[in-house]
mmCIF file of C-alpha atoms and ligand atoms in Angstrom:
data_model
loop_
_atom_site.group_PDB
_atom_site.id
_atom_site.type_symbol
_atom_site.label_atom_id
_atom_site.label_comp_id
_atom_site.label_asym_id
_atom_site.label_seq_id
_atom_site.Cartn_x
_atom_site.Cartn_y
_atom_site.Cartn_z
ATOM 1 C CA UNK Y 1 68.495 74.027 -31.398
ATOM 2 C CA UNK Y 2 66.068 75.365 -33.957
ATOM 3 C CA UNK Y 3 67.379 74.879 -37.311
ATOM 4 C CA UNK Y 4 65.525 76.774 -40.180
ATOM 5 C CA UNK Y 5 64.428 75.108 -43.169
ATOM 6 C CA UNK Y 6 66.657 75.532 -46.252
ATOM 7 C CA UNK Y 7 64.261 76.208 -49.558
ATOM 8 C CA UNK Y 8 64.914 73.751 -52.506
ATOM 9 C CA UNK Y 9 67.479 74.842 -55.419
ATOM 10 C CA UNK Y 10 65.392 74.370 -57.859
ATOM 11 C CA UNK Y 11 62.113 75.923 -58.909
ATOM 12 C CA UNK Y 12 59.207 73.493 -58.590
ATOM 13 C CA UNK Y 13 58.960 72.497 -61.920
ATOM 14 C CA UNK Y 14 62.179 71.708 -62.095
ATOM 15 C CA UNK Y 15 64.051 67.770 -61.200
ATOM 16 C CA UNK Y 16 64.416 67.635 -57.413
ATOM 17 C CA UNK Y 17 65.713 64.377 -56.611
ATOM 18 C CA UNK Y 18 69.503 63.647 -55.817
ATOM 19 C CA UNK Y 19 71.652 61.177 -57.980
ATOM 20 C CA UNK Y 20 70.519 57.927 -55.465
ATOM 21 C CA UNK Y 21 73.642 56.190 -56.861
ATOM 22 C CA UNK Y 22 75.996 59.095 -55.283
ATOM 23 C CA UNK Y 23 74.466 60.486 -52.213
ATOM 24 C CA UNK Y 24 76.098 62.249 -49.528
ATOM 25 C CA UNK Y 25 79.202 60.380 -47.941
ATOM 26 C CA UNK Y 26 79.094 57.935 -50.911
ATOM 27 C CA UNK Y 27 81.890 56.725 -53.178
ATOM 28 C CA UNK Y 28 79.347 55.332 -55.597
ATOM 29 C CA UNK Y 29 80.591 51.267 -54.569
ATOM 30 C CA UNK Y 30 84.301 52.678 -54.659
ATOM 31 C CA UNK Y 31 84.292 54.214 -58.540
ATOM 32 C CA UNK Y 32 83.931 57.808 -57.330
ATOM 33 C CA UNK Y 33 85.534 60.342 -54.819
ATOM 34 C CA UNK Y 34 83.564 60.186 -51.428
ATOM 35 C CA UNK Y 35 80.865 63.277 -51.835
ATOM 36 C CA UNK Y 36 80.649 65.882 -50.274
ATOM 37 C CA UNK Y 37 77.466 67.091 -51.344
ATOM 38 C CA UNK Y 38 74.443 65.734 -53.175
ATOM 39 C CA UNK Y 39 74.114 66.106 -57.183
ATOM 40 C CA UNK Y 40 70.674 67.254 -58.506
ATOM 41 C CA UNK Y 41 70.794 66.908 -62.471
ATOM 42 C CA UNK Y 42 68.672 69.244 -64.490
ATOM 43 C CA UNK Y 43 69.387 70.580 -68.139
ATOM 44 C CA UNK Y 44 72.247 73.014 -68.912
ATOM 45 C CA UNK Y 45 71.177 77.156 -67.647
ATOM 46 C CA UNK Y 46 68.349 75.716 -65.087
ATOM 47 C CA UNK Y 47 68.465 78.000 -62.968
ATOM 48 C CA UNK Y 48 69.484 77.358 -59.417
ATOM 49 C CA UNK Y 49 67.820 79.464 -56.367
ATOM 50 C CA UNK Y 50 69.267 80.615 -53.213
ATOM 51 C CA UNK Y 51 68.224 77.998 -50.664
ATOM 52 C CA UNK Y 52 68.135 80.710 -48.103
ATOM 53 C CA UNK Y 53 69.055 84.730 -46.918
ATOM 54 C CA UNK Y 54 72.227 85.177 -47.230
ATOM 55 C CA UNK Y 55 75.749 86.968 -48.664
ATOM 56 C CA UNK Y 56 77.597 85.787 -51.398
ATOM 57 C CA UNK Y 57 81.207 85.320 -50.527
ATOM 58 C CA UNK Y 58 82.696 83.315 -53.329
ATOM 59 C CA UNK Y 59 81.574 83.267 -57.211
ATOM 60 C CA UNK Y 60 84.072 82.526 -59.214
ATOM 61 C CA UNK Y 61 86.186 79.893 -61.463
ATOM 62 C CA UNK Y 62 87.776 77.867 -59.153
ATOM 63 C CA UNK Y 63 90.900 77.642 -61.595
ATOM 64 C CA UNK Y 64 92.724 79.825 -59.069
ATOM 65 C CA UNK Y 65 91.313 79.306 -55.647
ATOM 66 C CA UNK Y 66 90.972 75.941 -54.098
ATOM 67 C CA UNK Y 67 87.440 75.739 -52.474
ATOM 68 C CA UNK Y 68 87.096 72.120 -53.117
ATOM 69 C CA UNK Y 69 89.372 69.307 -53.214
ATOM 70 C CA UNK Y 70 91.689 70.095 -56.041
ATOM 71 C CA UNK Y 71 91.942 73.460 -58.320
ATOM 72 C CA UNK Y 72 89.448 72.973 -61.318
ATOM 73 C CA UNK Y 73 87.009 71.154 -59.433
ATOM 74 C CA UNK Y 74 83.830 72.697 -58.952
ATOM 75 C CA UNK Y 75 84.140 75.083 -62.128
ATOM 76 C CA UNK Y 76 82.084 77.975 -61.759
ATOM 77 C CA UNK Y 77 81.365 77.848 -58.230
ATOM 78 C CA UNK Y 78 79.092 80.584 -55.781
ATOM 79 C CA UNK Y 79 78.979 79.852 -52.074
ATOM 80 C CA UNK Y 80 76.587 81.364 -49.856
ATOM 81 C CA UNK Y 81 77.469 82.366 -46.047
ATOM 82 C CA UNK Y 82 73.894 81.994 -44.587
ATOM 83 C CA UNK Y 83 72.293 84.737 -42.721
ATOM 84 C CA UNK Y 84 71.091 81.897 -40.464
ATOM 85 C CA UNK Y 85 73.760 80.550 -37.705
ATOM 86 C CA UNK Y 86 73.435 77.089 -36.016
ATOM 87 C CA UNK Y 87 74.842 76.456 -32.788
ATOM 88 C CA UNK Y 88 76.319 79.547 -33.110
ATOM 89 C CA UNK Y 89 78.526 78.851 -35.833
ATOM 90 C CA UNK Y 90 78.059 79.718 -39.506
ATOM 91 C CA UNK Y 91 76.639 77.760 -42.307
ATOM 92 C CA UNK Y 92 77.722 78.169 -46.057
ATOM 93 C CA UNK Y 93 76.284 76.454 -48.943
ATOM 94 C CA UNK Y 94 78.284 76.127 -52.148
ATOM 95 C CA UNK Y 95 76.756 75.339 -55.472
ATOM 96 C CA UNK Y 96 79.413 73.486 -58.049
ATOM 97 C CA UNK Y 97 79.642 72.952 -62.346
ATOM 98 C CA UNK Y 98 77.520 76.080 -62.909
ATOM 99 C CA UNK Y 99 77.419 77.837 -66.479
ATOM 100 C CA UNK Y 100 76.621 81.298 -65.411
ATOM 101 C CA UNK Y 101 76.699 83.360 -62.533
ATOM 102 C CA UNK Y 102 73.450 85.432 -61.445
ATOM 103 C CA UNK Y 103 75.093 86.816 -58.675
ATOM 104 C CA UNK Y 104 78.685 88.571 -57.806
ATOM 105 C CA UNK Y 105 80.567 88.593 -54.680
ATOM 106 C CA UNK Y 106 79.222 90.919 -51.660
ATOM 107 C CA UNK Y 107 75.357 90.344 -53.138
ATOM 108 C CA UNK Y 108 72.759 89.669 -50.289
ATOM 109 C CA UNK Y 109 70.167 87.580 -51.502
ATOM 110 C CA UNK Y 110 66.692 86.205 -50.528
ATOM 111 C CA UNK Y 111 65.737 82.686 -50.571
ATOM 112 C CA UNK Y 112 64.451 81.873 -54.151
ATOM 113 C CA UNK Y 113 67.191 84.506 -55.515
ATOM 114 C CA UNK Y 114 68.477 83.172 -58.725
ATOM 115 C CA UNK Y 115 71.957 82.166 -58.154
ATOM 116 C CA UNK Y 116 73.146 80.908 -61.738
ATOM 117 C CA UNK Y 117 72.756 78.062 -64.417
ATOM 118 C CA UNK Y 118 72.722 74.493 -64.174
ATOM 119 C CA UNK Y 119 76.108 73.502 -66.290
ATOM 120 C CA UNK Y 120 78.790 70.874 -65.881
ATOM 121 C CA UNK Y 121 81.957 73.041 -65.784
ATOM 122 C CA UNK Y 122 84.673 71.408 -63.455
ATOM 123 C CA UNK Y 123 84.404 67.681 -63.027
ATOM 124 C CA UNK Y 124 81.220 66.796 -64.081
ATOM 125 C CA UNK Y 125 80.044 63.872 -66.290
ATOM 126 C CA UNK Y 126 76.806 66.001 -67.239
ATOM 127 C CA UNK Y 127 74.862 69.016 -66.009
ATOM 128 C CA UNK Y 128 73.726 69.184 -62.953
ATOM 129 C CA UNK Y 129 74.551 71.319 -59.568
ATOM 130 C CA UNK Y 130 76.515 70.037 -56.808
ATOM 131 C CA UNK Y 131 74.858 71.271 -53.288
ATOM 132 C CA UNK Y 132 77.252 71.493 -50.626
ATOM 133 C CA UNK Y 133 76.827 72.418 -47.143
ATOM 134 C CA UNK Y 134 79.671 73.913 -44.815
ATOM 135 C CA UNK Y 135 78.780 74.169 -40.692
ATOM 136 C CA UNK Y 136 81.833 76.290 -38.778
ATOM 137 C CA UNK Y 137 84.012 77.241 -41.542
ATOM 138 C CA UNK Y 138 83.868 77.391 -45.087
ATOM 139 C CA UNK Y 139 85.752 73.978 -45.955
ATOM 140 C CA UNK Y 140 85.666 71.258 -48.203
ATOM 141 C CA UNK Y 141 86.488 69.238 -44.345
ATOM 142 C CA UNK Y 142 83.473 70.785 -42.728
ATOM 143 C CA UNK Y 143 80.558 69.486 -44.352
ATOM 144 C CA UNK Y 144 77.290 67.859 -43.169
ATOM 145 C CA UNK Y 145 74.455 65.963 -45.542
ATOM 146 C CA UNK Y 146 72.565 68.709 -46.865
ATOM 147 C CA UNK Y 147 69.337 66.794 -47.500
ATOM 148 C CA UNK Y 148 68.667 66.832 -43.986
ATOM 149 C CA UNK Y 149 68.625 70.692 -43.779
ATOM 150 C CA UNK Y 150 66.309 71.202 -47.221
ATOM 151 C CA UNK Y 151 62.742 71.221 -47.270
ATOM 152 C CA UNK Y 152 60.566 68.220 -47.921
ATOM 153 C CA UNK Y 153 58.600 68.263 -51.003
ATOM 154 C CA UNK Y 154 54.869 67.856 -50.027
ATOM 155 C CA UNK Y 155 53.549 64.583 -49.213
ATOM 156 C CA UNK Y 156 56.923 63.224 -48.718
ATOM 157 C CA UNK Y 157 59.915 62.555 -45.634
ATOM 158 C CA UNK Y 158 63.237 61.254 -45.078
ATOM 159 C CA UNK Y 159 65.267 58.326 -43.409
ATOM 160 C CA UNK Y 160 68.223 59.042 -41.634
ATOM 161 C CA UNK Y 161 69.675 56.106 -39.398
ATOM 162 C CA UNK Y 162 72.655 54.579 -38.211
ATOM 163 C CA UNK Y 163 73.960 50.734 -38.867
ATOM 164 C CA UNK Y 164 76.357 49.794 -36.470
ATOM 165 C CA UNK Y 165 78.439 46.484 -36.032
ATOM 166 C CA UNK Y 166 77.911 45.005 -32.421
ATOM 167 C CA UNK Y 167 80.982 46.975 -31.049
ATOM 168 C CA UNK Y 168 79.160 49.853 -31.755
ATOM 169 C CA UNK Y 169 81.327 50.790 -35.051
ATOM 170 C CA UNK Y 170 79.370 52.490 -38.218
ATOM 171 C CA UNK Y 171 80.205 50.508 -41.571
ATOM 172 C CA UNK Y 172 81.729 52.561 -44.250
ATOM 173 C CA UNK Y 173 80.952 50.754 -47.889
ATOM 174 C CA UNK Y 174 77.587 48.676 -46.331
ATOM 175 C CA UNK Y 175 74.316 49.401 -47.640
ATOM 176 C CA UNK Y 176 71.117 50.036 -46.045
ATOM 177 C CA UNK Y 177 68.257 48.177 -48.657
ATOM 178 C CA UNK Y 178 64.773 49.641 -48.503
ATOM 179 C CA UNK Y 179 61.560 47.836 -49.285
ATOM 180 C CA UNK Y 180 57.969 49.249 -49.477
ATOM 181 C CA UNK Y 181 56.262 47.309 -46.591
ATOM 182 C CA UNK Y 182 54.270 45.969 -49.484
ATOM 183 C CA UNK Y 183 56.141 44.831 -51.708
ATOM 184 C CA UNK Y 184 59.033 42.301 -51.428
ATOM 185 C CA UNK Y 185 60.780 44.041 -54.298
ATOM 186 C CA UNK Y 186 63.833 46.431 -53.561
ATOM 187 C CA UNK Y 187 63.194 49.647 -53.872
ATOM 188 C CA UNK Y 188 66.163 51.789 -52.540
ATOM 189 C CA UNK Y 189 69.752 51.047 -52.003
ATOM 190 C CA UNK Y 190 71.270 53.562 -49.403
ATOM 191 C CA UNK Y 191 75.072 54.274 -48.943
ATOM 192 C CA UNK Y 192 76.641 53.943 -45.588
ATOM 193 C CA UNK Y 193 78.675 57.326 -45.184
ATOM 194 C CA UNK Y 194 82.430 56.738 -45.659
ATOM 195 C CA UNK Y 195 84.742 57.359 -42.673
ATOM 196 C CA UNK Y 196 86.759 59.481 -44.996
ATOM 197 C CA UNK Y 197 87.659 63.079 -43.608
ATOM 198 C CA UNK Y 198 85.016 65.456 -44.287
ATOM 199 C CA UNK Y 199 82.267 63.042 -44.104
ATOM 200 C CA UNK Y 200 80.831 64.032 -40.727
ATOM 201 C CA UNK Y 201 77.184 63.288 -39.474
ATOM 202 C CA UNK Y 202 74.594 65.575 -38.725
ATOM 203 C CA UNK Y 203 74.866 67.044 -35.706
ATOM 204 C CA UNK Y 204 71.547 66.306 -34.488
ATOM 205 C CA UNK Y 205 70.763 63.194 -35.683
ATOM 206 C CA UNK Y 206 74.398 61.149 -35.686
ATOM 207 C CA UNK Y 207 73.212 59.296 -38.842
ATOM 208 C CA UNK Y 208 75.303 57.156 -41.251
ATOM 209 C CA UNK Y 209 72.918 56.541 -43.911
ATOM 210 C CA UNK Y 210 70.021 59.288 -45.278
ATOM 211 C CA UNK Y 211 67.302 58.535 -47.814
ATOM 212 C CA UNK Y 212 65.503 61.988 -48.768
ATOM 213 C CA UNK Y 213 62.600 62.824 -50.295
ATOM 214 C CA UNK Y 214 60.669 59.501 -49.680
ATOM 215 C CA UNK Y 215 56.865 59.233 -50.762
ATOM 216 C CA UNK Y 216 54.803 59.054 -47.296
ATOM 217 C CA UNK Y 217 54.097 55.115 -46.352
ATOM 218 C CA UNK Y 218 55.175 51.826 -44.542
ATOM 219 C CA UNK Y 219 58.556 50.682 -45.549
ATOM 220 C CA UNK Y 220 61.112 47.874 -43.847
ATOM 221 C CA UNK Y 221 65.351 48.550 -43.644
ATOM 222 C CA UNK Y 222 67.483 46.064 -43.831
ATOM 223 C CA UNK Y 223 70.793 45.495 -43.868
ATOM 224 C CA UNK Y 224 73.751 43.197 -43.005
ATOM 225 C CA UNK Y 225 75.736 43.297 -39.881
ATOM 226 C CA UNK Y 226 78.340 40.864 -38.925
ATOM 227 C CA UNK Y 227 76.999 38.455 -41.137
ATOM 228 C CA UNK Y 228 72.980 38.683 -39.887
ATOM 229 C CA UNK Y 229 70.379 40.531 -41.602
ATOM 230 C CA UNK Y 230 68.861 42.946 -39.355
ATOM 231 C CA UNK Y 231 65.795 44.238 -40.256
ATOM 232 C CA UNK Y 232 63.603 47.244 -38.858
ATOM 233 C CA UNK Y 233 60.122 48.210 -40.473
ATOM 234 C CA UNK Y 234 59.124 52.246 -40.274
ATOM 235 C CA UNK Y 235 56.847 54.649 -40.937
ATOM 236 C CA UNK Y 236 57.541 57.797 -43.027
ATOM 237 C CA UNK Y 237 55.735 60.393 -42.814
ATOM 238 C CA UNK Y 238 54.949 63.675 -44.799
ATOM 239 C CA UNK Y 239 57.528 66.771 -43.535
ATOM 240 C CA UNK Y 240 59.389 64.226 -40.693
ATOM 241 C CA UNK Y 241 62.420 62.384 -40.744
ATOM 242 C CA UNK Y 242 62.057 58.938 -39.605
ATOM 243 C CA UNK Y 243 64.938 57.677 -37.372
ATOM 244 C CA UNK Y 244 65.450 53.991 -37.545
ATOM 245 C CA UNK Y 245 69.139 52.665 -35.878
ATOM 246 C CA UNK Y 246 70.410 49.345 -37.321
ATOM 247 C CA UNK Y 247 72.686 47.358 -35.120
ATOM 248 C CA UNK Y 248 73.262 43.715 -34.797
ATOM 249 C CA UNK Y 249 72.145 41.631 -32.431
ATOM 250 C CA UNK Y 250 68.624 43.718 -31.318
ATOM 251 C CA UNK Y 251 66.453 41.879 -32.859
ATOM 252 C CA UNK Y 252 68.407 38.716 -31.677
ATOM 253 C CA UNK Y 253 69.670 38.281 -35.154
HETATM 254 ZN ZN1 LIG T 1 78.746 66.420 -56.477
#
């Protein structure tokens, strides 16, 4: 199923990279709410750009509708019903904590549209915008990890994978370490999703863990699975997701 690529939020001079401490399906080691979406700080009024064509069907305080998890939670909040479909169903793509709206309800825009500021209204601990994508129906229940729908930024790709248990169950709370292949110093620690509701895998790739946005090059996963370290090396490369699955026991521990 062809999926199109969803531009970047941000202009390119702009920060790009996710809060790695709070990706998708984290709870940030059990201090946070699972998310829901991926945070991308940048100073207050940054402007954030519509990812893709599309109609503007919410943009609004949500002081008085609930589009997120509780009233007051996403602030100033505009969410985009994508011209695009995906297995037939529709997409939506909500942008939290704004300071100002660019757009107003009914508004088609283009991809690269202003949308609005960068602000922290809602529950934010600074500014930044909260990307959220929606697949079937516009719900806080219905999301999927949007880094694996937005473009790379040149010269770079993504790991997605899954880390199972040898009974083939995924491992809400584990983390998937990352290590340049040369370099025995850490470099990334990746979330497993939660199994919280809302928290669903991509529907494509059945991943549990995503690292986006990954400088092209040899790199090693590991993680720990019943007790073993499994370990996988991979190569990413520039504009690809790399798939890598993690389970105990294939590499005869
Ligand atoms: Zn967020």
């Amino acid at each position: 199923v062809q999926r199109d690529w969803l531009a970047r939020p941000f202009a390119p001079d702009a920060q790009q990279w996710a809060v790695p401490t709070y990706l998708y399906g984290s709870t940030a080691n059990g201090q946070l709410r699972v998310h829901h979406g991926v945070d991308i700080p940048n100073p207050q009024g940054t402007e954030v750009l519509a990812v893709a064509p599309g109609t503007v069907i919410f943009a609004a305080d949500d002081a008085a509708t609930l589009v997120g998890p509780s009233l007051d939670f996403f602030g100033l909040a505009v969410i985009l019903e994508l011209d695009q479909r995906y297995h037939d169903q529709p997409l939506y793509v909500l942008y939290g904590h704004l300071s100002a709206f660019r757009v107003r309800v009914g508004d088609h825009v283009d991809a690269g549209q202003p949308m609005g500021e960068v602000g922290m209204t809602g529950i934010a601990m600074g500014p930044h915008l909260h990307l959220e994508l929606r697949f079937g129906e516009n719900s806080y229940q219905s999301t999927r990890n949007p880094e694996l729908w937005l473009q790379m930024l040149p010269g770079h790709g993504t790991i997605a994978g899954r880390l199972v248990n040898a009974e083939g169950r995924t491992l809400p709370g584990a983390s998937v370490l990352v290590y340049r292949a040369d370099s025995p110093e850490l470099w990334r620690v990746v979330p497993v999703y939660s199994d919280e509701a809302g928290i669903q895998p991509d529907d494509e790739w059945g991943e549990n863990f995503v690292l986006a946005d990954v400088p092209a090059g040899a790199y090693r996963v590991t993680a720990r699975v019943d007790g073993r370290v499994v370990s996988q090396p991979l190569t990413v490369e520039a504009g690809r997701t790399t798939f890598v699955t993690l389970l105990s026991g294939l590499d005869g521990g």
